[in-house]
mmCIF file of C-alpha atoms in Angstrom:
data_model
loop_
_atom_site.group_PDB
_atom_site.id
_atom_site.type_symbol
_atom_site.label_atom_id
_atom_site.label_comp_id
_atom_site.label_asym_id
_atom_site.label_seq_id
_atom_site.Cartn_x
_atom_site.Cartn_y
_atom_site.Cartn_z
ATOM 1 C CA UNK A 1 -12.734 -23.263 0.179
ATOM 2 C CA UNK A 2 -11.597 -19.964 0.807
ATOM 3 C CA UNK A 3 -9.681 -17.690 -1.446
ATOM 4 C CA UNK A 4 -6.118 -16.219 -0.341
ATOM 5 C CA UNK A 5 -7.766 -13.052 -0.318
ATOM 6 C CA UNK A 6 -10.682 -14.057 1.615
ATOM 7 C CA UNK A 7 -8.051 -15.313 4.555
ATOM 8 C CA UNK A 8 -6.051 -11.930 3.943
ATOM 9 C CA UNK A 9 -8.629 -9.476 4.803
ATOM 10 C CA UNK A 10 -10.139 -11.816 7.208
ATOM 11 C CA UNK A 11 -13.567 -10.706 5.610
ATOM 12 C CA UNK A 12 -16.278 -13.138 4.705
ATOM 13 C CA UNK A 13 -18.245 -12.804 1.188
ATOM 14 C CA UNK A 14 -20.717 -10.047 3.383
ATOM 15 C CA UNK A 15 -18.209 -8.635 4.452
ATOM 16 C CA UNK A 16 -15.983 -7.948 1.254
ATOM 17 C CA UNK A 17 -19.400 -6.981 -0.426
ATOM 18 C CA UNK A 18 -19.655 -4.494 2.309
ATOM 19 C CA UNK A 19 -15.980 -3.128 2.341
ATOM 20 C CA UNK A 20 -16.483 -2.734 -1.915
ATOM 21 C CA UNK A 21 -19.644 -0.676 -0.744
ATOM 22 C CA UNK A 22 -17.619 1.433 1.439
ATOM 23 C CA UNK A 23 -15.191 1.837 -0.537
ATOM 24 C CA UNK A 24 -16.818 3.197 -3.299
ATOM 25 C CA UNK A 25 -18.426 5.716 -1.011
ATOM 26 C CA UNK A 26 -15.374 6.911 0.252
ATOM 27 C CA UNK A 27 -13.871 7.406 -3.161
ATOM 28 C CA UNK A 28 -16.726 9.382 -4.094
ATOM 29 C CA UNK A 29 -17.562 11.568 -1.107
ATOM 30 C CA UNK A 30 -13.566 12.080 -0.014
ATOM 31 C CA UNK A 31 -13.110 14.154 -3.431
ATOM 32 C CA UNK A 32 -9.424 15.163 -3.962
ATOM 33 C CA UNK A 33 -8.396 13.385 -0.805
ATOM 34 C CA UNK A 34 -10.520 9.861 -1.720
ATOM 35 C CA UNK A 35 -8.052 7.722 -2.465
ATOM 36 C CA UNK A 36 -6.123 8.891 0.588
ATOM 37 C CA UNK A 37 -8.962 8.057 2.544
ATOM 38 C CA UNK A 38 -9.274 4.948 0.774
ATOM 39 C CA UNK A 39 -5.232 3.472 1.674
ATOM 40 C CA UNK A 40 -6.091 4.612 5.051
ATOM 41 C CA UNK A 41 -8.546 2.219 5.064
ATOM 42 C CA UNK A 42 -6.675 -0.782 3.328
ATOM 43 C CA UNK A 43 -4.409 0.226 5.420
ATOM 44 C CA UNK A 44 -5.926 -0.638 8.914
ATOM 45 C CA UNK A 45 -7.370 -4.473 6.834
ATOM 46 C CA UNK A 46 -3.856 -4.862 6.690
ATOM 47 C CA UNK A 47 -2.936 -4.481 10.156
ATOM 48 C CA UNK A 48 -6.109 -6.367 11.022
ATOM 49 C CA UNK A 49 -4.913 -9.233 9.386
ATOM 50 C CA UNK A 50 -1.364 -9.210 10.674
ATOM 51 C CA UNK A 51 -2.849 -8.701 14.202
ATOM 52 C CA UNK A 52 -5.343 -11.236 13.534
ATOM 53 C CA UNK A 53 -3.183 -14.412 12.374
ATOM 54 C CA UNK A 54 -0.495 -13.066 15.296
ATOM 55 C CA UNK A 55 -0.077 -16.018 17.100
ATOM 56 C CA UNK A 56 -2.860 -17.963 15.394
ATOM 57 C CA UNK A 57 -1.718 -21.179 16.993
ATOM 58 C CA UNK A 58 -2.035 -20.048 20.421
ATOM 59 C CA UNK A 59 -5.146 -18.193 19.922
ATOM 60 C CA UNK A 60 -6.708 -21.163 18.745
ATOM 61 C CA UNK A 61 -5.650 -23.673 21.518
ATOM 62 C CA UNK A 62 -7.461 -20.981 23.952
ATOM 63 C CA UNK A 63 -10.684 -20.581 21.552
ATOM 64 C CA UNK A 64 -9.687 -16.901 20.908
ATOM 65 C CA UNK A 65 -9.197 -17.232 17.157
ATOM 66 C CA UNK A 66 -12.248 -15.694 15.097
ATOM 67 C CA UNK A 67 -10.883 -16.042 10.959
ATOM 68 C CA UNK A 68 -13.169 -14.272 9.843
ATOM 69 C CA UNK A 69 -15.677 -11.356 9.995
ATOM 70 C CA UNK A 70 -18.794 -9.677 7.965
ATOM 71 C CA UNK A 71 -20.909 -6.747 7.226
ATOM 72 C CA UNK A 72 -21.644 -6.021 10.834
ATOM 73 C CA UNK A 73 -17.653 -5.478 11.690
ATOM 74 C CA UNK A 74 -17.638 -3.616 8.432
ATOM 75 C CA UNK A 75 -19.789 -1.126 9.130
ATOM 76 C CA UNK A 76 -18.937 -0.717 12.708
ATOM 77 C CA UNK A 77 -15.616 -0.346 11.773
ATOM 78 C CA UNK A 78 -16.335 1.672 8.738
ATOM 79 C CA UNK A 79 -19.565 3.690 9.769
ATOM 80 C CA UNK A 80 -17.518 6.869 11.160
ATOM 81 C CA UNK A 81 -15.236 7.005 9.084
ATOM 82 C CA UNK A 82 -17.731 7.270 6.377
ATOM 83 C CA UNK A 83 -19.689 9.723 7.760
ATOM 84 C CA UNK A 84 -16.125 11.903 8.302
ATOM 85 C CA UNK A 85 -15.870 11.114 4.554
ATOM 86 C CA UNK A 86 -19.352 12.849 3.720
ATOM 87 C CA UNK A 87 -18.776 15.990 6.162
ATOM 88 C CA UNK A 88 -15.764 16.601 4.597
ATOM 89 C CA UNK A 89 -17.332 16.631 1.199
ATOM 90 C CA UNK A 90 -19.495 19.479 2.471
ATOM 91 C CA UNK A 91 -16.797 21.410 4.263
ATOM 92 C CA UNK A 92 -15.388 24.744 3.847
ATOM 93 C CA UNK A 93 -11.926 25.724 5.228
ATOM 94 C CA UNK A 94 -10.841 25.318 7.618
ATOM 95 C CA UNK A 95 -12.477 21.895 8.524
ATOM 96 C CA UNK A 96 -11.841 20.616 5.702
ATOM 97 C CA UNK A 97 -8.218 19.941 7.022
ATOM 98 C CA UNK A 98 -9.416 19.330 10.670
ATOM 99 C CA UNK A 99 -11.579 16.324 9.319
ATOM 100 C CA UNK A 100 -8.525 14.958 7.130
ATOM 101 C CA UNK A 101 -7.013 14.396 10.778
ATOM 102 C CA UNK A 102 -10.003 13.304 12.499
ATOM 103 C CA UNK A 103 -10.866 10.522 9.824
ATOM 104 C CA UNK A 104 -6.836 9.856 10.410
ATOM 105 C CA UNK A 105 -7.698 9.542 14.323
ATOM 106 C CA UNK A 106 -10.647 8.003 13.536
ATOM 107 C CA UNK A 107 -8.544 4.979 11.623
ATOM 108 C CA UNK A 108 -6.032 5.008 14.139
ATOM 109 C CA UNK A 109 -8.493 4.339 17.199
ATOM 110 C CA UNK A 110 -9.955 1.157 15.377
ATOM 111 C CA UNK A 111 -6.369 0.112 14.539
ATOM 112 C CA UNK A 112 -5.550 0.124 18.002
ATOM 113 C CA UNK A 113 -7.889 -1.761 19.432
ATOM 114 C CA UNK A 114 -7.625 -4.045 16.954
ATOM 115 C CA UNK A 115 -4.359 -4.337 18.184
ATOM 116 C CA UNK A 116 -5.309 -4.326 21.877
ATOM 117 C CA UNK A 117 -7.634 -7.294 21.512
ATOM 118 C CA UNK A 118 -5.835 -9.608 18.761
ATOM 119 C CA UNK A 119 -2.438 -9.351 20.511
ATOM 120 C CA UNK A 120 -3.420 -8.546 23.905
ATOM 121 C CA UNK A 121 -4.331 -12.021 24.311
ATOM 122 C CA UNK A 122 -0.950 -13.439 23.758
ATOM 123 C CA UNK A 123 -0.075 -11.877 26.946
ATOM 124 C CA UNK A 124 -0.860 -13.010 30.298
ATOM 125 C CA UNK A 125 -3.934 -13.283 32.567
ATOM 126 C CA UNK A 126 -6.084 -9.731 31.832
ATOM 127 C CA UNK A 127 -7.635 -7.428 34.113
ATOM 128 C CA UNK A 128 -10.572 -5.027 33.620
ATOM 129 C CA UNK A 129 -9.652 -1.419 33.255
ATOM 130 C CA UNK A 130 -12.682 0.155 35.150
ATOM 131 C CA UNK A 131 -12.168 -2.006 38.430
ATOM 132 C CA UNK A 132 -8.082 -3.250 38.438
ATOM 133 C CA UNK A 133 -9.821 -7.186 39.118
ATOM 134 C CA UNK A 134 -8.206 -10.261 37.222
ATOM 135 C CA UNK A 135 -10.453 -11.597 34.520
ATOM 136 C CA UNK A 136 -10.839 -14.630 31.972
ATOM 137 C CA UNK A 137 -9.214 -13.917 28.266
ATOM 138 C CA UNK A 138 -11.669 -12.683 25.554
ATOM 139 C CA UNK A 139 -13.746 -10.543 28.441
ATOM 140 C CA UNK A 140 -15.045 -7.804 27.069
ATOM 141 C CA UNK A 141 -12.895 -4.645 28.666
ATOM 142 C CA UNK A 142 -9.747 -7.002 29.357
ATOM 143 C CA UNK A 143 -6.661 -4.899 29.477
ATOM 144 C CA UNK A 144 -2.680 -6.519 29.291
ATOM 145 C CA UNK A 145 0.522 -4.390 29.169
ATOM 146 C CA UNK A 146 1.094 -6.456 25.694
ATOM 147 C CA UNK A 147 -2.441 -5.400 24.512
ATOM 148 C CA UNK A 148 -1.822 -1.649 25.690
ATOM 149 C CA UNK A 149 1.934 -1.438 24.510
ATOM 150 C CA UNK A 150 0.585 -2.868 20.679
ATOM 151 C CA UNK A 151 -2.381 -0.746 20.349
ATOM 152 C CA UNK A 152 -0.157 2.184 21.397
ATOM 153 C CA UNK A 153 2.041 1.205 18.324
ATOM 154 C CA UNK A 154 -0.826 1.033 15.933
ATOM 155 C CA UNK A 155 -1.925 4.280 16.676
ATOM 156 C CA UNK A 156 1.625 5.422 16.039
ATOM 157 C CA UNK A 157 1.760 4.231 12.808
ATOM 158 C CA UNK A 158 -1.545 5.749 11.497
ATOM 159 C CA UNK A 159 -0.818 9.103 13.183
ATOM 160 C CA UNK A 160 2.547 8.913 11.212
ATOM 161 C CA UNK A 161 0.509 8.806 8.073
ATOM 162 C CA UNK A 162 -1.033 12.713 8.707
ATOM 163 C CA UNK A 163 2.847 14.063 7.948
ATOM 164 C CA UNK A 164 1.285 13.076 4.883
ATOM 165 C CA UNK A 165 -1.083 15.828 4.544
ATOM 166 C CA UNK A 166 0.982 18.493 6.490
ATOM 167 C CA UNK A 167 4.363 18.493 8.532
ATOM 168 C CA UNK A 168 2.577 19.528 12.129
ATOM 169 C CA UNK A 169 3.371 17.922 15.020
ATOM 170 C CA UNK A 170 0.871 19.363 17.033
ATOM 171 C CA UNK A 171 -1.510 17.516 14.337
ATOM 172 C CA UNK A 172 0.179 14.514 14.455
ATOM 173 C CA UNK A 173 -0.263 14.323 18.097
ATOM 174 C CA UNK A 174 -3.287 14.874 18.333
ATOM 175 C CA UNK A 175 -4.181 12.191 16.612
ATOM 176 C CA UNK A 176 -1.692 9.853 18.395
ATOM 177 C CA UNK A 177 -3.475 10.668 21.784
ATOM 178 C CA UNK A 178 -7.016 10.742 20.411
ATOM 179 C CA UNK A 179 -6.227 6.997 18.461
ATOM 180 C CA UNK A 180 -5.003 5.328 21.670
ATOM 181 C CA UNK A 181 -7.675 7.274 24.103
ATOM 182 C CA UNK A 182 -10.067 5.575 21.151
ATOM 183 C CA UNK A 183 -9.377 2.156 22.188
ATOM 184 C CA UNK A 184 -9.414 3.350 26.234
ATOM 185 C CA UNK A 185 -12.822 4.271 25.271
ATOM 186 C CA UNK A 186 -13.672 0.919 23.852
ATOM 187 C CA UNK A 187 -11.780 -0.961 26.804
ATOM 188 C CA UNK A 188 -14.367 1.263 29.337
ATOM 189 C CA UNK A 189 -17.405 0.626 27.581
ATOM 190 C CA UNK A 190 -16.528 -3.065 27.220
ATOM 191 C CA UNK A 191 -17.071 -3.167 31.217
ATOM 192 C CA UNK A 192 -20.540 -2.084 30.361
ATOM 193 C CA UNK A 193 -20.957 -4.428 27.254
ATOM 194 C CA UNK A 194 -20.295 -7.411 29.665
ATOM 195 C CA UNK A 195 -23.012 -6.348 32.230
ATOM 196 C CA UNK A 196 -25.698 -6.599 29.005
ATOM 197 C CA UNK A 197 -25.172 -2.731 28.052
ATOM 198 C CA UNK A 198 -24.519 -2.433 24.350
ATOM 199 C CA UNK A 199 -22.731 -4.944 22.514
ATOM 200 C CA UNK A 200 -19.312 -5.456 20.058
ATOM 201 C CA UNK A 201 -21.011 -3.553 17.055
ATOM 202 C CA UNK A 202 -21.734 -0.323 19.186
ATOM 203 C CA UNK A 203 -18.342 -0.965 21.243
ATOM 204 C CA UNK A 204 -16.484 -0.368 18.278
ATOM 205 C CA UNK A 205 -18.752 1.862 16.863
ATOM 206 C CA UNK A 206 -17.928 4.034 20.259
ATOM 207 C CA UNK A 207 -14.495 3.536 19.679
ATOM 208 C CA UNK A 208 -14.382 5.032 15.853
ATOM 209 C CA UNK A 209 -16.299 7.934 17.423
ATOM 210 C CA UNK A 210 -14.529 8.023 19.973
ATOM 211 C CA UNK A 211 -11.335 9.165 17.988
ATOM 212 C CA UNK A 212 -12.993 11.409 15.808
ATOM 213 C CA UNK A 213 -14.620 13.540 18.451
ATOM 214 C CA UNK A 214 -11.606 14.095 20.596
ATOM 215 C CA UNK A 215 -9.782 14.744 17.625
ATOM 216 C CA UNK A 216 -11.947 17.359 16.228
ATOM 217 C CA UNK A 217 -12.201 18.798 19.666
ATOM 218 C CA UNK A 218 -8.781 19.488 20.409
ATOM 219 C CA UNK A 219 -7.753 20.308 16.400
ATOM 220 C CA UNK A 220 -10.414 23.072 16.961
ATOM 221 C CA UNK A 221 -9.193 24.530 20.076
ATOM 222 C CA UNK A 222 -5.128 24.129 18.704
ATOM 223 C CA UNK A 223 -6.150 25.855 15.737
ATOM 224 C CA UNK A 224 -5.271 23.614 13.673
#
């Protein structure tokens, strides 16, 4: 049987293993600003779970309800921000704040589709972004107005979290737009997934990316 803790990370035994793993890393490499890094990350397992068991009952009449996940969704999930972790151990100023705010964006991208997908399904019928047709629940690349308006909010509340490191708007915008544009990202290439052209891991992984390089793009040019 399962323990509580088990069902409230919606991790398997891999998977925990794996987040420990990452965690560790993240403590080390982050420095001054690990355990920051670290909440961020508890942070979106949270969220997961909450968007997860949203409407469990319904999910699972419609076969949409997956409890739990491994070491694959760990590190697809995890893999960027990691590797945002380990350049900004190496960073000099002024990246080292620009990569605070990426690995923010970074977080916020994978807590929005998150989002998207978990409560985008309690919505109506779906339609795929890159061609506007109708299309069964669970398809890879599925949009809803539910899905779009939640993931929208989850990137909202981890862009909130970068008043943390410094009262800028501009910042914190940033990383609202590059967090939501993650997920459009991930709803694009999901077209793509569904016609045999990468799969879920490298989706996501696209996604993570995804908010870290627009990020760190337009921090750059803003001078942040």
């Amino acid at each position: 049987m399962e323990s509580d803790t088990l069902l409230l990370l919606t991790l398997d035994e891999k998977g925990i293993a794996s987040a420990i793993i990452l965690a560790v890393l993240i403590l080390y490499f982050g420095g001054s600003e690990g355990l920051f890094f670290l909440s961020l990350l508890i942070l979106f397992l949270v969220f997961s779970a909450i968007a997860t068991n949203t409407g469990k009952k319904k999910k699972r009449e419609q076969g949409l309800y997956e409890k739990s996940r491994g070491w694959k969704n760990v590190v697809a999930n995890g893999l960027v921000p990691l590797f945002i972790v380990v350049l900004f151990y190496f960073a000099q100023k002024p990246f080292e704040e620009i990569l605070v705010f990426s690995y923010i964006a970074s977080i916020a991208a994978i807590t929005a589709d998150k989002f998207a997908s978990e409560i985008g399904v309690l919505d109506g019928t779906p339609i795929m972004l890159l061609t506007l047709k109708r299309i069964k629940k669970g398809t890879s690349g599925g949009v809803t107005a539910l899905g779009l308006a939640a993931s929208f909010v989850a990137a909202l509340l981890i862009a909130l979290t970068s008043f943390a490191i410094s009262p800028n708007l501009i910042a914190f915008l940033i990383v609202l737009f590059s967090g939501y544009m993650g997920n459009i990202v991930d709803s694009v290439l999901g077209y793509y997934e569904e016609r045999g052209l990468g799969n879920k891991f490298t989706t996501n992984l696209a996604c993570a990316l995804s908010g870290f390089v627009i990020s760190f793009i337009l921090l750059a040019l803003a001078g942040i």
